[in-house]
Short mmCIF file of C-alpha atoms and ligand atoms in Angstrom, two decimals:
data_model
loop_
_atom_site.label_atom_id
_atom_site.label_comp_id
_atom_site.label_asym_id
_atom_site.label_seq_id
_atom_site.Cartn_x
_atom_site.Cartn_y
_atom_site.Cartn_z
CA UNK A 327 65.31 -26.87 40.30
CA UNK A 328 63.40 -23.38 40.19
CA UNK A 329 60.84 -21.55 42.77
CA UNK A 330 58.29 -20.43 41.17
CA UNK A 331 56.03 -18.35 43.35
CA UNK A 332 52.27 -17.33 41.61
CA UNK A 333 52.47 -20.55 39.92
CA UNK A 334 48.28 -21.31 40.02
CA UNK A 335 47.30 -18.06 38.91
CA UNK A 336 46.73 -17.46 35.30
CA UNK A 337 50.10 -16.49 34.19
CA UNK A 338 52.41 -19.25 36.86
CA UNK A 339 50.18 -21.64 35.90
CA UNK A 340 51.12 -21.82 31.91
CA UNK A 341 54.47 -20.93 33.07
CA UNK A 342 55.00 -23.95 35.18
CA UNK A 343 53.36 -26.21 32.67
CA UNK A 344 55.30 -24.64 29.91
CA UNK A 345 58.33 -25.41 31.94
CA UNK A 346 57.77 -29.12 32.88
CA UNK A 347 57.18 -29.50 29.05
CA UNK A 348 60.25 -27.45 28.38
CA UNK A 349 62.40 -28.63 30.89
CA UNK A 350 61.50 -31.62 31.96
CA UNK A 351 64.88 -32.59 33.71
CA UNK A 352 64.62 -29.80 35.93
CA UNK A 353 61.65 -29.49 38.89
CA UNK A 354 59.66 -26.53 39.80
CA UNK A 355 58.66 -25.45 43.27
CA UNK A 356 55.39 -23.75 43.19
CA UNK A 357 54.64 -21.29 46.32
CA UNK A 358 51.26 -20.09 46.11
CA UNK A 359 48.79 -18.61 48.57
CA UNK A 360 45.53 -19.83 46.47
CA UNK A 361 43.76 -16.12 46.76
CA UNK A 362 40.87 -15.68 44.53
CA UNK A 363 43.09 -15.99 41.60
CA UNK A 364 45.00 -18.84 42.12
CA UNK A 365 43.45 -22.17 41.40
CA UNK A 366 45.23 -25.94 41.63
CA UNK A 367 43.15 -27.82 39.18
CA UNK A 368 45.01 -25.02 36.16
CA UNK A 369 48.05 -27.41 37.13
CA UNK A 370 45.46 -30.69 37.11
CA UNK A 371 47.96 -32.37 34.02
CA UNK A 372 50.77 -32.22 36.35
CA UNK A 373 48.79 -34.57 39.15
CA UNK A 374 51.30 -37.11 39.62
CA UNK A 375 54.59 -35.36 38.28
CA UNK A 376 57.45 -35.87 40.67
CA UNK A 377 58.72 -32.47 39.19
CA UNK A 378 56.06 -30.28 40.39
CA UNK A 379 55.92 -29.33 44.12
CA UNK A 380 53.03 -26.98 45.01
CA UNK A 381 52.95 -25.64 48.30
CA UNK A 382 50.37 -23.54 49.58
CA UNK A 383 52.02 -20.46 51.53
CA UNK A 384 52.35 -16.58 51.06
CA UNK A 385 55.26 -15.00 49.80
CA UNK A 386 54.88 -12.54 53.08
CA UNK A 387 56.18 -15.14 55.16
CA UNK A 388 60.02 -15.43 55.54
CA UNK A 389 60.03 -18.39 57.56
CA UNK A 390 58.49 -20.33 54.71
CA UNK A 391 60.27 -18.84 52.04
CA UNK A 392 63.88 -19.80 54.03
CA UNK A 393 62.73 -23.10 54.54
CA UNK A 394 61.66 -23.56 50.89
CA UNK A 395 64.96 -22.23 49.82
CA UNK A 396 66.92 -24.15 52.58
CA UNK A 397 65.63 -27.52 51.58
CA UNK A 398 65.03 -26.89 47.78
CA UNK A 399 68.19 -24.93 46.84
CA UNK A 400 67.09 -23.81 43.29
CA UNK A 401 69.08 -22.13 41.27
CA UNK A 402 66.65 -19.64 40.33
CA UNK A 403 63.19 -18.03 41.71
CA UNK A 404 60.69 -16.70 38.83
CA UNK A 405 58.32 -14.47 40.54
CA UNK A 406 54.92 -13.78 39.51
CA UNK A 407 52.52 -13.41 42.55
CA UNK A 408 50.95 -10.77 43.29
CA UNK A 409 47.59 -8.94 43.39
CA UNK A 410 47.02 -8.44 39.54
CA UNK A 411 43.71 -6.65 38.74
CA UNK A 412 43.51 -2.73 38.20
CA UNK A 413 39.74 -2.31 39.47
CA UNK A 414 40.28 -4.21 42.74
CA UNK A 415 43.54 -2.43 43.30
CA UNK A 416 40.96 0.51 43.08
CA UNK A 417 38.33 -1.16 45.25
CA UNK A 418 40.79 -2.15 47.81
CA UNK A 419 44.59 -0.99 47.46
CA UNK A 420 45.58 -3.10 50.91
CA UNK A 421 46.01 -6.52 49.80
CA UNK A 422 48.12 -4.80 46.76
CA UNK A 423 50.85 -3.50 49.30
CA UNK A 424 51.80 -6.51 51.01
CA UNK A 425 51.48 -8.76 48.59
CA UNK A 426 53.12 -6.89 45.32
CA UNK A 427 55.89 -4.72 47.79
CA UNK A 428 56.54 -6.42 51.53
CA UNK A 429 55.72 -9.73 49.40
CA UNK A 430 58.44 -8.50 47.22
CA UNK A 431 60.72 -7.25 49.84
CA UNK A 432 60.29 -10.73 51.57
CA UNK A 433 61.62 -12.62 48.82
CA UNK A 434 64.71 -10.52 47.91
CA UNK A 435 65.86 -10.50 51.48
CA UNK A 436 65.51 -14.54 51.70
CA UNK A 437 66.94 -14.84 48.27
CA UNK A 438 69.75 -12.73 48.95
CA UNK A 439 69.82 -14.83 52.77
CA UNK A 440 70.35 -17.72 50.58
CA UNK A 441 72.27 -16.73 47.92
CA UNK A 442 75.27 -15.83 50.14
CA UNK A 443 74.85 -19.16 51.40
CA UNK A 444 75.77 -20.54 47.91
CA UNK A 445 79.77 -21.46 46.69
CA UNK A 446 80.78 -20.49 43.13
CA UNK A 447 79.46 -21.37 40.66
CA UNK A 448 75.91 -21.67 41.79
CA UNK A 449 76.11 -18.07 43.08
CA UNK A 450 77.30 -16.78 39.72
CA UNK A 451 74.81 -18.92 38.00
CA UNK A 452 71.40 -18.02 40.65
CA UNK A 453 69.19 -15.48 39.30
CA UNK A 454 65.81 -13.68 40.86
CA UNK A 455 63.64 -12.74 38.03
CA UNK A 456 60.74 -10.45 38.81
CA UNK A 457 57.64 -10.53 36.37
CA UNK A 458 56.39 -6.93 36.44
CA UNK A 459 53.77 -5.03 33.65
CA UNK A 460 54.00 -1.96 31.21
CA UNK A 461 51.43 -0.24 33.49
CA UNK A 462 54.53 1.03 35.56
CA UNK A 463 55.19 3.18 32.49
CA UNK A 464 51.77 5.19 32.80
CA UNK A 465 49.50 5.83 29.89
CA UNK A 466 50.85 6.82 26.21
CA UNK A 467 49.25 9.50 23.99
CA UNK A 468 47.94 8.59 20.65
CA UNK A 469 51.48 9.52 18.81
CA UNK A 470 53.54 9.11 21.47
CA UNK A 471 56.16 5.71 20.80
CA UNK A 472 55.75 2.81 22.68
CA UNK A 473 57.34 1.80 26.28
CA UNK A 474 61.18 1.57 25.82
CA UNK A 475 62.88 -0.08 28.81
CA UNK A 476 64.53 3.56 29.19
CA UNK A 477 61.20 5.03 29.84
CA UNK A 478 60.24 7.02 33.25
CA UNK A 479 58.08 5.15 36.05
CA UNK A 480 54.58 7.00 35.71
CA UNK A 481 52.08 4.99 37.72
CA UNK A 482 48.53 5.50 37.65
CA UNK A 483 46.66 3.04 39.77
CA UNK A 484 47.37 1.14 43.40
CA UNK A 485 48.16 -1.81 41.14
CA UNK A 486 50.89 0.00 38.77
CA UNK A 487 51.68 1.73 41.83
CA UNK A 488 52.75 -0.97 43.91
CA UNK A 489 54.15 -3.33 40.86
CA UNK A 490 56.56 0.50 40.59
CA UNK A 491 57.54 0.06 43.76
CA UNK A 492 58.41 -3.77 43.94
CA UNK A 493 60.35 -2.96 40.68
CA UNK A 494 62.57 -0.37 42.22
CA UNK A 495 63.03 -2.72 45.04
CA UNK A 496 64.35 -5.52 42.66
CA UNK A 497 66.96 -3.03 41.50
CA UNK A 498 67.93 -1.69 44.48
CA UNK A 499 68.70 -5.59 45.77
CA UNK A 500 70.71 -5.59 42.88
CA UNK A 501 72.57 -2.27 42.86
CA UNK A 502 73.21 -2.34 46.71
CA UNK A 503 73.64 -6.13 47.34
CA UNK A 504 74.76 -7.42 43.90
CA UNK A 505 71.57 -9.88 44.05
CA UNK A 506 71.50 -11.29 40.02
CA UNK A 507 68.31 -9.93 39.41
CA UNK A 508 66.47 -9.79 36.06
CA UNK A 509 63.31 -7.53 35.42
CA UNK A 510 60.83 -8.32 32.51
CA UNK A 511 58.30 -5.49 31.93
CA UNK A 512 54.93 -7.14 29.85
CA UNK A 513 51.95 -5.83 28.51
CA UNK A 514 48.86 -7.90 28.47
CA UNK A 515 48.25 -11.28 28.34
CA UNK A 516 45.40 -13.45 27.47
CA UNK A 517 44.70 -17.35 26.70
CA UNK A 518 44.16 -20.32 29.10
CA UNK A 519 43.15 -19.88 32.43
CA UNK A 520 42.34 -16.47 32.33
CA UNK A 521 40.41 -15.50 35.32
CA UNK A 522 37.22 -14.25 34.13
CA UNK A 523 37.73 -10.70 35.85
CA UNK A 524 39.88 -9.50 33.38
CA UNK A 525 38.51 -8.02 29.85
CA UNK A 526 38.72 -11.05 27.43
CA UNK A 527 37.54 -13.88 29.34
CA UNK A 528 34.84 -11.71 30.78
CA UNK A 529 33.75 -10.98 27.29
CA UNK A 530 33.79 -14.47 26.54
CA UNK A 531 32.04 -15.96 29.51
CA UNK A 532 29.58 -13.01 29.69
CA UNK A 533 28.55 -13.51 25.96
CA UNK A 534 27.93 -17.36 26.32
CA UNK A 535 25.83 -16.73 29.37
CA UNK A 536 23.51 -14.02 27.54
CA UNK A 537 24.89 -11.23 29.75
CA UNK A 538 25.76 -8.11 28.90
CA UNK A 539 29.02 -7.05 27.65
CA UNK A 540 30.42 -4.05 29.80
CA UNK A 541 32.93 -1.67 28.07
CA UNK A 542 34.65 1.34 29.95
CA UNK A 543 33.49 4.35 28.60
CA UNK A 544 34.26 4.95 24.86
CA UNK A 545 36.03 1.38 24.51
CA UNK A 546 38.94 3.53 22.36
CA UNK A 547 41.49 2.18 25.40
CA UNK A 548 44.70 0.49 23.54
CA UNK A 549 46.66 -2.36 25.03
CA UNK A 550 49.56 -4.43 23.47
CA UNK A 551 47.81 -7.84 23.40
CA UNK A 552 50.43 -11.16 23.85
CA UNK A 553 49.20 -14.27 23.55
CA UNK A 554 50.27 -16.05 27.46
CA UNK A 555 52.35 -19.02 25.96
CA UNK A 556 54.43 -16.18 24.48
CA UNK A 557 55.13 -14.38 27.28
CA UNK A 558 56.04 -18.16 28.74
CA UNK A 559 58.59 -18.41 26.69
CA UNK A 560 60.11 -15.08 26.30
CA UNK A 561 60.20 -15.70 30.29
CA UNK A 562 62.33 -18.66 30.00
CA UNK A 563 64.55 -17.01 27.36
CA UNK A 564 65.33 -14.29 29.59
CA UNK A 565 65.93 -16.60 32.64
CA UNK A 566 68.54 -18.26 30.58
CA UNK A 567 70.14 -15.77 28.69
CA UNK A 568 69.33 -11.90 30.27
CA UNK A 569 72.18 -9.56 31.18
CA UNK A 570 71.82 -9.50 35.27
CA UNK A 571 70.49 -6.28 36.36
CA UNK A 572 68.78 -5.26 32.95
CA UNK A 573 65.08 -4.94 32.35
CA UNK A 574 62.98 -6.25 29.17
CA UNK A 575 59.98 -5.19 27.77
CA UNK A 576 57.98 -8.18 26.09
CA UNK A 577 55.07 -7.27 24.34
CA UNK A 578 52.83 -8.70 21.09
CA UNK A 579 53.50 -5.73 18.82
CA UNK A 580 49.42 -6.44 19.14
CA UNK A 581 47.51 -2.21 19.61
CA UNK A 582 44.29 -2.85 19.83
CA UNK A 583 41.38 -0.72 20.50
CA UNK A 584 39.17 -2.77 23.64
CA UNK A 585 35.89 -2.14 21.65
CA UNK A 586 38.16 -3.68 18.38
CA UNK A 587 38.73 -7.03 20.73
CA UNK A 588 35.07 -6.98 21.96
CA UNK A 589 34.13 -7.39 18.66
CA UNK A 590 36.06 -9.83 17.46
CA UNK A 591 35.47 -12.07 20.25
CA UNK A 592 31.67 -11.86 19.33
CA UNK A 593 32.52 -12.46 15.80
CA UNK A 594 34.32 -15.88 16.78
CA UNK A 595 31.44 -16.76 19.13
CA UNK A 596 29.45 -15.97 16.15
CA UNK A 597 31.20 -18.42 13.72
CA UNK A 598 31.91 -21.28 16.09
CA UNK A 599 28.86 -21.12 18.81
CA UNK A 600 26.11 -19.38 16.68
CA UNK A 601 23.45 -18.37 19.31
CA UNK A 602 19.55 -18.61 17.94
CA UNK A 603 19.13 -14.51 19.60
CA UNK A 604 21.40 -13.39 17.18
CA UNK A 605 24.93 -11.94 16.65
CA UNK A 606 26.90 -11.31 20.49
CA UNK A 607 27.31 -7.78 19.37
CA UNK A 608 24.02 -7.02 20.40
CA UNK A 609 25.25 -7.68 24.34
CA UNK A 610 27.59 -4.57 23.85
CA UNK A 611 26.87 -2.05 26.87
CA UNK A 612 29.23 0.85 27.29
CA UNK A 613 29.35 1.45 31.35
CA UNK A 614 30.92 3.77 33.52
CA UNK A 615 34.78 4.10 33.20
CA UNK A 616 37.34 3.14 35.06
CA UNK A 617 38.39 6.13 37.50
CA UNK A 618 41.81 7.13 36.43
CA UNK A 619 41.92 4.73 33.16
CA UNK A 620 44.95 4.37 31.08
CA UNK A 621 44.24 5.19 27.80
CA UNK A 622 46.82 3.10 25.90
CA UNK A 623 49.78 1.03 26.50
CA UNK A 624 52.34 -0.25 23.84
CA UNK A 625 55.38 -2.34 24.17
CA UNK A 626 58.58 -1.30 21.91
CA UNK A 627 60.11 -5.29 22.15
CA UNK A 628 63.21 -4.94 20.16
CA UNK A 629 65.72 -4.68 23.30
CA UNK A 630 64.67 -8.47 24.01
CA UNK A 631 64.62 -9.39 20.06
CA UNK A 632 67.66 -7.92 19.39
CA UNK A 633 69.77 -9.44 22.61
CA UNK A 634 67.78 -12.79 22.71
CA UNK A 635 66.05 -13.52 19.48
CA UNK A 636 62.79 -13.58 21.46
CA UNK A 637 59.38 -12.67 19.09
CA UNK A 638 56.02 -13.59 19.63
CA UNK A 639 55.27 -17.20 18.04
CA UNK A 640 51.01 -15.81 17.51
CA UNK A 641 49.43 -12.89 16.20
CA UNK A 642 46.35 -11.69 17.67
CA UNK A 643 44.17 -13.53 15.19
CA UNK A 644 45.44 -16.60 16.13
CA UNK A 645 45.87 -16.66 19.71
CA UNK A 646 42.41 -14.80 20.35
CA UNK A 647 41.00 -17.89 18.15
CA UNK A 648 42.80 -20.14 20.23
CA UNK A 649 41.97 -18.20 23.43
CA UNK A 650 37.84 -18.57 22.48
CA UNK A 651 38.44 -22.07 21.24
CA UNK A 652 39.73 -22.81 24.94
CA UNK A 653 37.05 -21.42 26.83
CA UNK A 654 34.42 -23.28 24.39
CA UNK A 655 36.20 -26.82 25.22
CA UNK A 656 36.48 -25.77 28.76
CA UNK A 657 33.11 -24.64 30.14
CA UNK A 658 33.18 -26.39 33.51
CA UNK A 659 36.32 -24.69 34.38
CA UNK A 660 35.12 -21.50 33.34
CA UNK A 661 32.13 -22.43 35.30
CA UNK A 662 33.54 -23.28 38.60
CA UNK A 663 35.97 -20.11 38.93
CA UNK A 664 32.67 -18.56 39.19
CA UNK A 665 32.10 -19.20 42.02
CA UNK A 666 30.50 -17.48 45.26
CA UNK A 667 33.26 -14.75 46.00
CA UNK A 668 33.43 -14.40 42.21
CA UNK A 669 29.94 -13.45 41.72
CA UNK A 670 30.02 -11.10 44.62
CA UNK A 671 32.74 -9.30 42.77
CA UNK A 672 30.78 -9.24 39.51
CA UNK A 673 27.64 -7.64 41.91
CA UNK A 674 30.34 -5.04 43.14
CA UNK A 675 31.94 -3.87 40.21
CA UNK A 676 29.43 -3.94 37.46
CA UNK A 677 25.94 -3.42 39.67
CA UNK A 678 25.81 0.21 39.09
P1 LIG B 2023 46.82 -13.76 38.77
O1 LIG B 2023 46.10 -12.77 39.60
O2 LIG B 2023 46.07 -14.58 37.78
O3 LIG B 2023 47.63 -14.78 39.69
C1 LIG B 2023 48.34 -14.37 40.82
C2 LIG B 2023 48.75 -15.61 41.61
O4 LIG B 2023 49.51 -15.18 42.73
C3 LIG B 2023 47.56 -16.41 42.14
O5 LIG B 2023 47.76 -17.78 41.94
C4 LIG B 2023 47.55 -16.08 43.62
O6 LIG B 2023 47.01 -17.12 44.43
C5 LIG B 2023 49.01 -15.84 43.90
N1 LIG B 2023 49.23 -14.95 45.05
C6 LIG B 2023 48.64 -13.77 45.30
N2 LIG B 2023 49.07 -13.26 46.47
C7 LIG B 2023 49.99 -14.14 46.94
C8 LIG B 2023 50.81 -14.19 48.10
N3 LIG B 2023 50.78 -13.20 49.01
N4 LIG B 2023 51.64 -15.24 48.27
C9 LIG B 2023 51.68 -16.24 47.36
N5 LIG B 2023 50.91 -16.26 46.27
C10 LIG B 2023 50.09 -15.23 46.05
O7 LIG B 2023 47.97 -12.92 38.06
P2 LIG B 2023 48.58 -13.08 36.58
O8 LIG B 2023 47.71 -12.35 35.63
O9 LIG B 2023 48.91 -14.49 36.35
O10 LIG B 2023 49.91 -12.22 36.75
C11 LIG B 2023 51.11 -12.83 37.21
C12 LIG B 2023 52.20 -11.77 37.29
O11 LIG B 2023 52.40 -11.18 36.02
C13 LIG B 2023 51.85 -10.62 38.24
O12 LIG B 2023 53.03 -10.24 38.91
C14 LIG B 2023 51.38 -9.51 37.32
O13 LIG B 2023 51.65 -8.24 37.88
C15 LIG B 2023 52.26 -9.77 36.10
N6 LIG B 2023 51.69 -9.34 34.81
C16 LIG B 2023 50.44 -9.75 34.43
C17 LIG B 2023 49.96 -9.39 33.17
C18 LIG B 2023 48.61 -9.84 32.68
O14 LIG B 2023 48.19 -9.41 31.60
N7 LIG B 2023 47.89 -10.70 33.38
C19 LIG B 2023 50.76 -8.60 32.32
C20 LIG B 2023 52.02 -8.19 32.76
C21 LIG B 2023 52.49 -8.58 34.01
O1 LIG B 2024 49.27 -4.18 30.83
C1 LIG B 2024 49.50 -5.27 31.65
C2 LIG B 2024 48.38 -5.40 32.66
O2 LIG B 2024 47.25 -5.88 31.95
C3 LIG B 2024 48.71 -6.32 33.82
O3 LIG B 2024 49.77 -5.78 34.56
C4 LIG B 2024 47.49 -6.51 34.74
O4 LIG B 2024 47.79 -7.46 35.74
C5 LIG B 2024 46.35 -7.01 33.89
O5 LIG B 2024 45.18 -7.13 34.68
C6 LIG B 2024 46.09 -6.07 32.71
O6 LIG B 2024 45.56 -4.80 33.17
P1 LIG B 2024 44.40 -4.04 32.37
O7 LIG B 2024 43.73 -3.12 33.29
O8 LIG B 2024 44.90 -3.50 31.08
O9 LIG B 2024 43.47 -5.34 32.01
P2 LIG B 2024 41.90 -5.58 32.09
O10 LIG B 2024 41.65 -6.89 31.43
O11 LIG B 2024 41.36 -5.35 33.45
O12 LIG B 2024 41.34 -4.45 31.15
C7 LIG B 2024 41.76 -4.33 29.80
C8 LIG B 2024 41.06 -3.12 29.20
O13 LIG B 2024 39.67 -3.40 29.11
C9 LIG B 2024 41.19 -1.88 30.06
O14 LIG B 2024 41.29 -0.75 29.22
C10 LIG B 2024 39.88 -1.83 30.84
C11 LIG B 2024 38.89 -2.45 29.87
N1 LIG B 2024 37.77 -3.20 30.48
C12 LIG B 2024 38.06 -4.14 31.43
C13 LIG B 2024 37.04 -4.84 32.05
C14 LIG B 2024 37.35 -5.87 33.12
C15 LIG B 2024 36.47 -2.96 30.09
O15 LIG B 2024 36.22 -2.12 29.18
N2 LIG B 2024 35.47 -3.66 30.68
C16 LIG B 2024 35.70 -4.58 31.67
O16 LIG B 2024 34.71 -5.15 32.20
#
């Protein structure tokens, strides 16, 4: 069996059902804290599967985690939670410490509490891996080559800040304590489940509602765009075949210009969910930019091709079709997550 720990947010939660698909033999144990982000009914098609566990618990609490580990004994922990979204990390940098560093530091201590505990071969075979982003790299120029595993730490934000921090922690645990750690370093994601905070699901729900489409300042900002199931799966390659102690960056060899994906989304909406006011485009507002905004992150993905054999499965035309497919066939989820809290966060961010 495997702890998962994030495993109702956006990313755990296509992880874990990725993995009961993939592995169906094996269980997961899902430690979440249900914040804001995390949500059970994403994991809804796994009511009734004896090989899901969710438990509801922070990843700041050692008791739990020892007792999860003590009765569980799995023979790896993926970790994904954390505090995930750059303008709340700028709004309020607190909740991004503990959770994303002393959350961090909590687990590494219990795992390596437990993994001492463990005869060979299960200590040879355990592995921590830690799911961290490209943000930790800083922001590229327009000619400068993408994020190579070798490149320096250059935060920018609270959140890339304290991701930095819990991925220096991860290789210290490894260096110091010979914890079988594995780093993976993505850019971003989109599909299912998104939480409707982050660009492309905003887009998406704010179009179908008639609201206005906010784009920080010029909308020239680059990501690397991979398509969630990808990252699932590159995830689950590393897990089972990484070199302990190395790093991979996973990306969807996917630069695109935000305005460029703001677009397209309306162009979809346009084909598949014609409204009578006319094309979405006409919802595009340019707002205020983000204070301290990365202009453009790109993932250079060969390390993990070239050990692993992992490449993206979609391109961006696909999985963004996919991605606004899902959202149409899934209003009422899209319509609960916004929900009280959530609109006070829309009223915060975007009232000016
Ligand atoms: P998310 O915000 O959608 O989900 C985070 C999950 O963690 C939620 O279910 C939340 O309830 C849980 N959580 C938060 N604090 C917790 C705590 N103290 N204890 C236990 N659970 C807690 O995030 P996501 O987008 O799914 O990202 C998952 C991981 O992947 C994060 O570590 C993030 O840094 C990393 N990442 C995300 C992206 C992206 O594009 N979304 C890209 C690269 C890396
Ligand atoms: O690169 C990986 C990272 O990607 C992850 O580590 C983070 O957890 C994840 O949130 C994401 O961070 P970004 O800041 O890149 O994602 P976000 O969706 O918030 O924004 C994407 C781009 O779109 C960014 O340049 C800011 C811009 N944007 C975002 C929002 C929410 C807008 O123009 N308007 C918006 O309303």
């Amino acid at each position: 069996m495997i702890l998962v720990t994030g495993g109702a947010g956006f990313i755990g939660s296509n992880f874990v059902l990725d993995w009961r698909a993939a592995h169906p033999g094996e269980a997961v144990v899902n430690l979440d804290a249900l914040t804001y982000a995390g949500n059970r009914e994403n994991l809804a098609a796994l009511d009734g599967d004896t090989g899901h566990v969710f438990v509801q618990g922070d990843i700041t609490d050692r008791a739990l985690v020892d007792r999860l580990l003590a009765e569980h004994r799995p023979r790896a922990i993926v970790h994904f939670a954390a505090e995930s979204h750059v303008d709340r990390s700028i709004h309020g940098p607190g909740a991004f410490m503990k959770t994303n560093i002393d959350g961090t530091f909590t687990l590494l201590e219990a795992a390596r509490g437990y993994w001492a505990t463990l005869g060979e071969p299960e200590k040879a075979a355990f592995r921590f891996l830690h799911v961290s982003t490209d943000e930790v790299y800083g922001s590229l120029g327009p000619q400068d080559p993408p994020f190579a595993e070798t490149n320096p730490y250059e935060p920018n934000s609270p959140y890339s800040a304290s991701k930095a921090a819990s991925d220096h922690l991860v290789r210290a645990w490894h260096h110091t304590y010979g914890l079988p750690v594995l780093t993976t370093n993505c850019s971003n994601n989109y599909g299912p489940f998104h939480f409707p905070e982050k660009l492309i699901p905003l887009m998406i729900v704010n179009a179908l509602a008639g609201k206005p489409l906010p784009v920080y300042g010029d909308g020239m900002q680059i990501r690397d765009w991979l398509y969630v199931k990808d990252h699932c799966s590159a995830i689950r390659r590393v897990l089972e075949g990484g070199r302990v102690g190395e790093t991979y960056n996973v990306g969807g060899w996917n630069e695109k210009p935000n305005i460029e994906i703001v677009q397209r989304i309306c162009a979809l909406l346009d084909e598949l969910r014609p409204s009578p006011e006319g094309s979405y485009t006409r919802l595009i507002t340019y707002v205020k930019d983000r204070p301290g905004h990365d202009r453009r992150y790109a993932i250079d993905a060969r390390k993990i091709e070239r050990e692993l054999g992992w490449r993206p499965a979609e391109t961006f035309e696909t999985g963004i079709r996919k991605t606004v497919q899902w959202y149409l066939d899934n209003a009422a989820w899209a319509q609960r997550v916004q929900s009280g809290a959530y609109r006070d966060w829309v009223q915060k961010q975007y009232a000016a």
